[in-house]
Amino acid sequence: MIEIGSGDGWVQCSAGHRHWGLFGAAGLLVRHRDDADPPGVDRVLLQHRASWSHHGGTWGIPGGARDRGEAARVAALREAAEESSLDTAAVQVLDEFVDDHGGWTYTTVVARTPTAPPVSVRGRESTELRWVRTDRFDELALHPGFATTWPRVRLLGTG
Ligand SMILES: [Zn+2]
């Protein structure tokens, strides 16, 4: 069943990629500063994507398709709440970065949270959620979209 206004569906962008989200997609990049970590290093909540999903087995940020007319930050927080036990009420949104592919956009919503307790999986789209130090990202197989975006959003929300 297709809901009215649901963004579920595939789109081909003008670069020829196939993307999920009829009205674009949004992800939540939530950062936490742990005083035990070296200067300049944050922890970011990463999602290990279920094997059946697009680019399954890679690590990215929680997120998904925007509904019709839904603001990117609303979609990012909604998706994060659907996919994890993260307390989104404690999350402060600081910035947004729009990656415009032509005919499709991915908005990275950058936020910060004062605490980083363990986060458990909700739903079927991920197998694990983990706070990962930003200087350890190169040890993980990143989702190709996130790997491209990360250098461009790395300093957003760091004050
Ligand atoms: Zn594209």
mmCIF file with all atom_site columns, C-alpha atoms and ligand atoms in Angstrom:
data_model
loop_
_atom_site.group_PDB
_atom_site.id
_atom_site.type_symbol
_atom_site.label_atom_id
_atom_site.label_alt_id
_atom_site.label_comp_id
_atom_site.label_asym_id
_atom_site.label_entity_id
_atom_site.label_seq_id
_atom_site.pdbx_PDB_ins_code
_atom_site.Cartn_x
_atom_site.Cartn_y
_atom_site.Cartn_z
_atom_site.occupancy
_atom_site.B_iso_or_equiv
_atom_site.pdbx_formal_charge
_atom_site.auth_seq_id
_atom_site.auth_comp_id
_atom_site.auth_asym_id
_atom_site.auth_atom_id
_atom_site.pdbx_PDB_model_num
ATOM   1   C  CA . MET A 1 1   ? 0.000  0.000  0.000   1.00 0.00 ? 1   MET A CA 1
ATOM   2   C  CA . ILE A 1 2   ? 1.335  3.446  -0.931  1.00 0.00 ? 2   ILE A CA 1
ATOM   3   C  CA . GLU A 1 3   ? 0.479  6.203  1.525   1.00 0.00 ? 3   GLU A CA 1
ATOM   4   C  CA . ILE A 1 4   ? -0.517 9.597  0.111   1.00 0.00 ? 4   ILE A CA 1
ATOM   5   C  CA . GLY A 1 5   ? 2.470  11.919 0.537   1.00 0.00 ? 5   GLY A CA 1
ATOM   6   C  CA . SER A 1 6   ? 4.886  9.140  1.347   1.00 0.00 ? 6   SER A CA 1
ATOM   7   C  CA . GLY A 1 7   ? 8.302  9.600  -0.219  1.00 0.00 ? 7   GLY A CA 1
ATOM   8   C  CA . ASP A 1 8   ? 8.882  5.879  -0.570  1.00 0.00 ? 8   ASP A CA 1
ATOM   9   C  CA . GLY A 1 9   ? 10.161 5.112  -4.042  1.00 0.00 ? 9   GLY A CA 1
ATOM   10  C  CA . TRP A 1 10  ? 13.193 5.223  -6.292  1.00 0.00 ? 10  TRP A CA 1
ATOM   11  C  CA . VAL A 1 11  ? 14.359 8.250  -8.267  1.00 0.00 ? 11  VAL A CA 1
ATOM   12  C  CA . GLN A 1 12  ? 17.043 8.600  -10.903 1.00 0.00 ? 12  GLN A CA 1
ATOM   13  C  CA . CYS A 1 13  ? 19.029 11.822 -10.482 1.00 0.00 ? 13  CYS A CA 1
ATOM   14  C  CA . SER A 1 14  ? 20.567 13.744 -13.374 1.00 0.00 ? 14  SER A CA 1
ATOM   15  C  CA . ALA A 1 15  ? 23.943 12.138 -12.625 1.00 0.00 ? 15  ALA A CA 1
ATOM   16  C  CA . GLY A 1 16  ? 22.322 8.770  -13.409 1.00 0.00 ? 16  GLY A CA 1
ATOM   17  C  CA . HIS A 1 17  ? 22.341 7.345  -9.871  1.00 0.00 ? 17  HIS A CA 1
ATOM   18  C  CA . ARG A 1 18  ? 19.360 5.547  -8.433  1.00 0.00 ? 18  ARG A CA 1
ATOM   19  C  CA . HIS A 1 19  ? 18.266 7.018  -5.082  1.00 0.00 ? 19  HIS A CA 1
ATOM   20  C  CA . TRP A 1 20  ? 15.621 6.228  -2.494  1.00 0.00 ? 20  TRP A CA 1
ATOM   21  C  CA . GLY A 1 21  ? 13.162 9.051  -1.765  1.00 0.00 ? 21  GLY A CA 1
ATOM   22  C  CA . LEU A 1 22  ? 10.709 10.657 -4.195  1.00 0.00 ? 22  LEU A CA 1
ATOM   23  C  CA . PHE A 1 23  ? 11.059 14.032 -2.437  1.00 0.00 ? 23  PHE A CA 1
ATOM   24  C  CA . GLY A 1 24  ? 14.726 13.637 -1.561  1.00 0.00 ? 24  GLY A CA 1
ATOM   25  C  CA . ALA A 1 25  ? 16.209 12.146 1.546   1.00 0.00 ? 25  ALA A CA 1
ATOM   26  C  CA . ALA A 1 26  ? 17.659 13.405 4.802   1.00 0.00 ? 26  ALA A CA 1
ATOM   27  C  CA . GLY A 1 27  ? 20.012 12.016 7.418   1.00 0.00 ? 27  GLY A CA 1
ATOM   28  C  CA . LEU A 1 28  ? 20.888 12.956 10.961  1.00 0.00 ? 28  LEU A CA 1
ATOM   29  C  CA . LEU A 1 29  ? 24.561 13.506 11.729  1.00 0.00 ? 29  LEU A CA 1
ATOM   30  C  CA . VAL A 1 30  ? 24.508 13.759 15.503  1.00 0.00 ? 30  VAL A CA 1
ATOM   31  C  CA . ARG A 1 31  ? 27.755 14.620 17.220  1.00 0.00 ? 31  ARG A CA 1
ATOM   32  C  CA . HIS A 1 32  ? 28.872 14.322 20.797  1.00 0.00 ? 32  HIS A CA 1
ATOM   33  C  CA . ARG A 1 33  ? 32.039 15.660 22.373  1.00 0.00 ? 33  ARG A CA 1
ATOM   34  C  CA . ASP A 1 34  ? 33.545 13.278 24.903  1.00 0.00 ? 34  ASP A CA 1
ATOM   35  C  CA . ASP A 1 35  ? 36.129 14.999 27.110  1.00 0.00 ? 35  ASP A CA 1
ATOM   36  C  CA . ALA A 1 36  ? 38.202 11.805 27.151  1.00 0.00 ? 36  ALA A CA 1
ATOM   37  C  CA . ASP A 1 37  ? 38.828 12.097 23.402  1.00 0.00 ? 37  ASP A CA 1
ATOM   38  C  CA . PRO A 1 38  ? 41.668 14.077 21.771  1.00 0.00 ? 38  PRO A CA 1
ATOM   39  C  CA . PRO A 1 39  ? 41.049 17.724 20.836  1.00 0.00 ? 39  PRO A CA 1
ATOM   40  C  CA . GLY A 1 40  ? 39.106 18.105 17.593  1.00 0.00 ? 40  GLY A CA 1
ATOM   41  C  CA . VAL A 1 41  ? 37.645 14.608 17.789  1.00 0.00 ? 41  VAL A CA 1
ATOM   42  C  CA . ASP A 1 42  ? 33.900 14.068 18.145  1.00 0.00 ? 42  ASP A CA 1
ATOM   43  C  CA . ARG A 1 43  ? 31.774 10.947 18.297  1.00 0.00 ? 43  ARG A CA 1
ATOM   44  C  CA . VAL A 1 44  ? 29.094 10.528 15.647  1.00 0.00 ? 44  VAL A CA 1
ATOM   45  C  CA . LEU A 1 45  ? 26.207 8.084  15.755  1.00 0.00 ? 45  LEU A CA 1
ATOM   46  C  CA . LEU A 1 46  ? 26.695 5.670  12.863  1.00 0.00 ? 46  LEU A CA 1
ATOM   47  C  CA . GLN A 1 47  ? 24.305 3.017  11.636  1.00 0.00 ? 47  GLN A CA 1
ATOM   48  C  CA . HIS A 1 48  ? 25.458 -0.358 10.353  1.00 0.00 ? 48  HIS A CA 1
ATOM   49  C  CA . ARG A 1 49  ? 23.040 -0.967 7.508   1.00 0.00 ? 49  ARG A CA 1
ATOM   50  C  CA . ALA A 1 50  ? 21.198 -4.264 7.211   1.00 0.00 ? 50  ALA A CA 1
ATOM   51  C  CA . SER A 1 51  ? 22.548 -6.544 4.491   1.00 0.00 ? 51  SER A CA 1
ATOM   52  C  CA . TRP A 1 52  ? 19.311 -6.447 2.447   1.00 0.00 ? 52  TRP A CA 1
ATOM   53  C  CA . SER A 1 53  ? 19.290 -2.635 2.264   1.00 0.00 ? 53  SER A CA 1
ATOM   54  C  CA . HIS A 1 54  ? 20.798 -0.457 -0.492  1.00 0.00 ? 54  HIS A CA 1
ATOM   55  C  CA . HIS A 1 55  ? 24.590 -0.607 0.068   1.00 0.00 ? 55  HIS A CA 1
ATOM   56  C  CA . GLY A 1 56  ? 23.930 -3.135 2.824   1.00 0.00 ? 56  GLY A CA 1
ATOM   57  C  CA . GLY A 1 57  ? 26.712 -3.834 5.297   1.00 0.00 ? 57  GLY A CA 1
ATOM   58  C  CA . THR A 1 58  ? 28.150 -0.327 5.094   1.00 0.00 ? 58  THR A CA 1
ATOM   59  C  CA . TRP A 1 59  ? 28.114 2.354  7.786   1.00 0.00 ? 59  TRP A CA 1
ATOM   60  C  CA . GLY A 1 60  ? 26.210 5.602  7.415   1.00 0.00 ? 60  GLY A CA 1
ATOM   61  C  CA . ILE A 1 61  ? 23.990 7.948  9.360   1.00 0.00 ? 61  ILE A CA 1
ATOM   62  C  CA . PRO A 1 62  ? 20.355 7.254  10.262  1.00 0.00 ? 62  PRO A CA 1
ATOM   63  C  CA . GLY A 1 63  ? 17.956 8.726  7.742   1.00 0.00 ? 63  GLY A CA 1
ATOM   64  C  CA . GLY A 1 64  ? 15.680 8.080  4.837   1.00 0.00 ? 64  GLY A CA 1
ATOM   65  C  CA . ALA A 1 65  ? 13.090 9.397  2.439   1.00 0.00 ? 65  ALA A CA 1
ATOM   66  C  CA . ARG A 1 66  ? 11.380 12.718 3.112   1.00 0.00 ? 66  ARG A CA 1
ATOM   67  C  CA . ASP A 1 67  ? 7.605  12.830 2.923   1.00 0.00 ? 67  ASP A CA 1
ATOM   68  C  CA . ARG A 1 68  ? 5.931  15.341 0.584   1.00 0.00 ? 68  ARG A CA 1
ATOM   69  C  CA . GLY A 1 69  ? 6.429  18.838 2.026   1.00 0.00 ? 69  GLY A CA 1
ATOM   70  C  CA . GLU A 1 70  ? 8.397  17.556 5.004   1.00 0.00 ? 70  GLU A CA 1
ATOM   71  C  CA . ALA A 1 71  ? 11.321 19.745 6.115   1.00 0.00 ? 71  ALA A CA 1
ATOM   72  C  CA . ALA A 1 72  ? 14.674 18.003 6.020   1.00 0.00 ? 72  ALA A CA 1
ATOM   73  C  CA . ARG A 1 73  ? 15.344 18.422 9.733   1.00 0.00 ? 73  ARG A CA 1
ATOM   74  C  CA . VAL A 1 74  ? 11.920 17.017 10.596  1.00 0.00 ? 74  VAL A CA 1
ATOM   75  C  CA . ALA A 1 75  ? 12.514 14.031 8.319   1.00 0.00 ? 75  ALA A CA 1
ATOM   76  C  CA . ALA A 1 76  ? 16.003 13.396 9.716   1.00 0.00 ? 76  ALA A CA 1
ATOM   77  C  CA . LEU A 1 77  ? 14.787 13.409 13.325  1.00 0.00 ? 77  LEU A CA 1
ATOM   78  C  CA . ARG A 1 78  ? 11.754 11.270 12.456  1.00 0.00 ? 78  ARG A CA 1
ATOM   79  C  CA . GLU A 1 79  ? 13.870 8.689  10.653  1.00 0.00 ? 79  GLU A CA 1
ATOM   80  C  CA . ALA A 1 80  ? 16.437 8.579  13.479  1.00 0.00 ? 80  ALA A CA 1
ATOM   81  C  CA . ALA A 1 81  ? 13.629 7.965  15.979  1.00 0.00 ? 81  ALA A CA 1
ATOM   82  C  CA . GLU A 1 82  ? 12.186 5.210  13.782  1.00 0.00 ? 82  GLU A CA 1
ATOM   83  C  CA . GLU A 1 83  ? 15.553 3.489  13.382  1.00 0.00 ? 83  GLU A CA 1
ATOM   84  C  CA . SER A 1 84  ? 17.082 3.879  16.844  1.00 0.00 ? 84  SER A CA 1
ATOM   85  C  CA . SER A 1 85  ? 16.470 4.531  20.510  1.00 0.00 ? 85  SER A CA 1
ATOM   86  C  CA . LEU A 1 86  ? 18.270 7.902  20.295  1.00 0.00 ? 86  LEU A CA 1
ATOM   87  C  CA . ASP A 1 87  ? 16.580 10.527 22.473  1.00 0.00 ? 87  ASP A CA 1
ATOM   88  C  CA . THR A 1 88  ? 15.860 13.008 19.678  1.00 0.00 ? 88  THR A CA 1
ATOM   89  C  CA . ALA A 1 89  ? 14.314 15.476 22.164  1.00 0.00 ? 89  ALA A CA 1
ATOM   90  C  CA . ALA A 1 90  ? 17.822 16.060 23.540  1.00 0.00 ? 90  ALA A CA 1
ATOM   91  C  CA . VAL A 1 91  ? 19.292 16.698 20.086  1.00 0.00 ? 91  VAL A CA 1
ATOM   92  C  CA . GLN A 1 92  ? 20.051 20.283 19.055  1.00 0.00 ? 92  GLN A CA 1
ATOM   93  C  CA . VAL A 1 93  ? 20.074 20.913 15.296  1.00 0.00 ? 93  VAL A CA 1
ATOM   94  C  CA . LEU A 1 94  ? 22.896 23.267 14.306  1.00 0.00 ? 94  LEU A CA 1
ATOM   95  C  CA . ASP A 1 95  ? 23.297 23.195 10.541  1.00 0.00 ? 95  ASP A CA 1
ATOM   96  C  CA . GLU A 1 96  ? 22.269 21.590 7.280   1.00 0.00 ? 96  GLU A CA 1
ATOM   97  C  CA . PHE A 1 97  ? 24.191 20.629 4.166   1.00 0.00 ? 97  PHE A CA 1
ATOM   98  C  CA . VAL A 1 98  ? 22.347 19.973 0.911   1.00 0.00 ? 98  VAL A CA 1
ATOM   99  C  CA . ASP A 1 99  ? 23.927 17.696 -1.667  1.00 0.00 ? 99  ASP A CA 1
ATOM   100 C  CA . ASP A 1 100 ? 22.008 18.506 -4.858  1.00 0.00 ? 100 ASP A CA 1
ATOM   101 C  CA . HIS A 1 101 ? 22.320 15.811 -7.515  1.00 0.00 ? 101 HIS A CA 1
ATOM   102 C  CA . GLY A 1 102 ? 19.834 17.482 -9.891  1.00 0.00 ? 102 GLY A CA 1
ATOM   103 C  CA . GLY A 1 103 ? 16.332 16.067 -9.481  1.00 0.00 ? 103 GLY A CA 1
ATOM   104 C  CA . TRP A 1 104 ? 17.209 14.625 -6.110  1.00 0.00 ? 104 TRP A CA 1
ATOM   105 C  CA . THR A 1 105 ? 18.776 16.021 -2.951  1.00 0.00 ? 105 THR A CA 1
ATOM   106 C  CA . TYR A 1 106 ? 20.267 14.566 0.178   1.00 0.00 ? 106 TYR A CA 1
ATOM   107 C  CA . THR A 1 107 ? 20.256 16.860 3.187   1.00 0.00 ? 107 THR A CA 1
ATOM   108 C  CA . THR A 1 108 ? 22.641 16.134 6.031   1.00 0.00 ? 108 THR A CA 1
ATOM   109 C  CA . VAL A 1 109 ? 21.191 17.602 9.204   1.00 0.00 ? 109 VAL A CA 1
ATOM   110 C  CA . VAL A 1 110 ? 24.028 18.309 11.629  1.00 0.00 ? 110 VAL A CA 1
ATOM   111 C  CA . ALA A 1 111 ? 23.191 18.225 15.313  1.00 0.00 ? 111 ALA A CA 1
ATOM   112 C  CA . ARG A 1 112 ? 24.745 17.842 18.711  1.00 0.00 ? 112 ARG A CA 1
ATOM   113 C  CA . THR A 1 113 ? 23.701 15.997 21.822  1.00 0.00 ? 113 THR A CA 1
ATOM   114 C  CA . PRO A 1 114 ? 25.015 16.549 25.361  1.00 0.00 ? 114 PRO A CA 1
ATOM   115 C  CA . THR A 1 115 ? 25.210 12.860 26.235  1.00 0.00 ? 115 THR A CA 1
ATOM   116 C  CA . ALA A 1 116 ? 25.910 9.723  24.222  1.00 0.00 ? 116 ALA A CA 1
ATOM   117 C  CA . PRO A 1 117 ? 24.422 6.709  25.970  1.00 0.00 ? 117 PRO A CA 1
ATOM   118 C  CA . PRO A 1 118 ? 24.319 3.403  24.067  1.00 0.00 ? 118 PRO A CA 1
ATOM   119 C  CA . VAL A 1 119 ? 21.727 3.458  21.309  1.00 0.00 ? 119 VAL A CA 1
ATOM   120 C  CA . SER A 1 120 ? 19.811 0.345  20.310  1.00 0.00 ? 120 SER A CA 1
ATOM   121 C  CA . VAL A 1 121 ? 18.306 -0.635 16.982  1.00 0.00 ? 121 VAL A CA 1
ATOM   122 C  CA . ARG A 1 122 ? 14.676 -0.068 16.100  1.00 0.00 ? 122 ARG A CA 1
ATOM   123 C  CA . GLY A 1 123 ? 13.115 -1.378 12.925  1.00 0.00 ? 123 GLY A CA 1
ATOM   124 C  CA . ARG A 1 124 ? 14.757 -3.519 10.275  1.00 0.00 ? 124 ARG A CA 1
ATOM   125 C  CA . GLU A 1 125 ? 17.087 -1.117 8.489   1.00 0.00 ? 125 GLU A CA 1
ATOM   126 C  CA . SER A 1 126 ? 20.137 -1.495 10.695  1.00 0.00 ? 126 SER A CA 1
ATOM   127 C  CA . THR A 1 127 ? 21.990 -4.160 12.626  1.00 0.00 ? 127 THR A CA 1
ATOM   128 C  CA . GLU A 1 128 ? 23.843 -1.857 15.008  1.00 0.00 ? 128 GLU A CA 1
ATOM   129 C  CA . LEU A 1 129 ? 24.143 1.784  16.035  1.00 0.00 ? 129 LEU A CA 1
ATOM   130 C  CA . ARG A 1 130 ? 27.439 2.912  17.448  1.00 0.00 ? 130 ARG A CA 1
ATOM   131 C  CA . TRP A 1 131 ? 29.082 6.173  18.555  1.00 0.00 ? 131 TRP A CA 1
ATOM   132 C  CA . VAL A 1 132 ? 32.219 6.245  16.417  1.00 0.00 ? 132 VAL A CA 1
ATOM   133 C  CA . ARG A 1 133 ? 35.151 8.594  16.932  1.00 0.00 ? 133 ARG A CA 1
ATOM   134 C  CA . THR A 1 134 ? 35.612 10.822 13.890  1.00 0.00 ? 134 THR A CA 1
ATOM   135 C  CA . ASP A 1 135 ? 39.298 9.867  13.699  1.00 0.00 ? 135 ASP A CA 1
ATOM   136 C  CA . ARG A 1 136 ? 38.284 6.199  13.340  1.00 0.00 ? 136 ARG A CA 1
ATOM   137 C  CA . PHE A 1 137 ? 35.952 6.510  10.351  1.00 0.00 ? 137 PHE A CA 1
ATOM   138 C  CA . ASP A 1 138 ? 38.663 5.178  8.031   1.00 0.00 ? 138 ASP A CA 1
ATOM   139 C  CA . GLU A 1 139 ? 38.483 1.815  9.834   1.00 0.00 ? 139 GLU A CA 1
ATOM   140 C  CA . LEU A 1 140 ? 34.898 1.280  8.640   1.00 0.00 ? 140 LEU A CA 1
ATOM   141 C  CA . ALA A 1 141 ? 33.374 0.571  5.227   1.00 0.00 ? 141 ALA A CA 1
ATOM   142 C  CA . LEU A 1 142 ? 31.361 3.764  4.848   1.00 0.00 ? 142 LEU A CA 1
ATOM   143 C  CA . HIS A 1 143 ? 28.229 4.064  2.736   1.00 0.00 ? 143 HIS A CA 1
ATOM   144 C  CA . PRO A 1 144 ? 29.449 5.664  -0.537  1.00 0.00 ? 144 PRO A CA 1
ATOM   145 C  CA . GLY A 1 145 ? 27.090 8.628  -0.187  1.00 0.00 ? 145 GLY A CA 1
ATOM   146 C  CA . PHE A 1 146 ? 28.213 9.308  3.359   1.00 0.00 ? 146 PHE A CA 1
ATOM   147 C  CA . ALA A 1 147 ? 31.880 8.844  2.423   1.00 0.00 ? 147 ALA A CA 1
ATOM   148 C  CA . THR A 1 148 ? 31.469 11.569 -0.225  1.00 0.00 ? 148 THR A CA 1
ATOM   149 C  CA . THR A 1 149 ? 29.594 13.929 2.080   1.00 0.00 ? 149 THR A CA 1
ATOM   150 C  CA . TRP A 1 150 ? 31.656 13.522 5.236   1.00 0.00 ? 150 TRP A CA 1
ATOM   151 C  CA . PRO A 1 151 ? 34.653 15.713 4.220   1.00 0.00 ? 151 PRO A CA 1
ATOM   152 C  CA . ARG A 1 152 ? 32.180 18.482 3.338   1.00 0.00 ? 152 ARG A CA 1
ATOM   153 C  CA . VAL A 1 153 ? 30.286 18.371 6.656   1.00 0.00 ? 153 VAL A CA 1
ATOM   154 C  CA . ARG A 1 154 ? 33.190 17.399 8.911   1.00 0.00 ? 154 ARG A CA 1
ATOM   155 C  CA . LEU A 1 155 ? 33.533 20.870 10.450  1.00 0.00 ? 155 LEU A CA 1
ATOM   156 C  CA . LEU A 1 156 ? 29.829 21.776 10.588  1.00 0.00 ? 156 LEU A CA 1
ATOM   157 C  CA . GLY A 1 157 ? 28.475 21.996 14.101  1.00 0.00 ? 157 GLY A CA 1
ATOM   158 C  CA . THR A 1 158 ? 31.915 21.953 15.691  1.00 0.00 ? 158 THR A CA 1
ATOM   159 C  CA . GLY A 1 159 ? 31.618 25.586 16.771  1.00 0.00 ? 159 GLY A CA 1
HETATM 160 ZN ZN . ZN  B 2 .   ? 22.704 11.138 -7.633  1.00 0.00 ? 1   ZN  B ZN 1
#
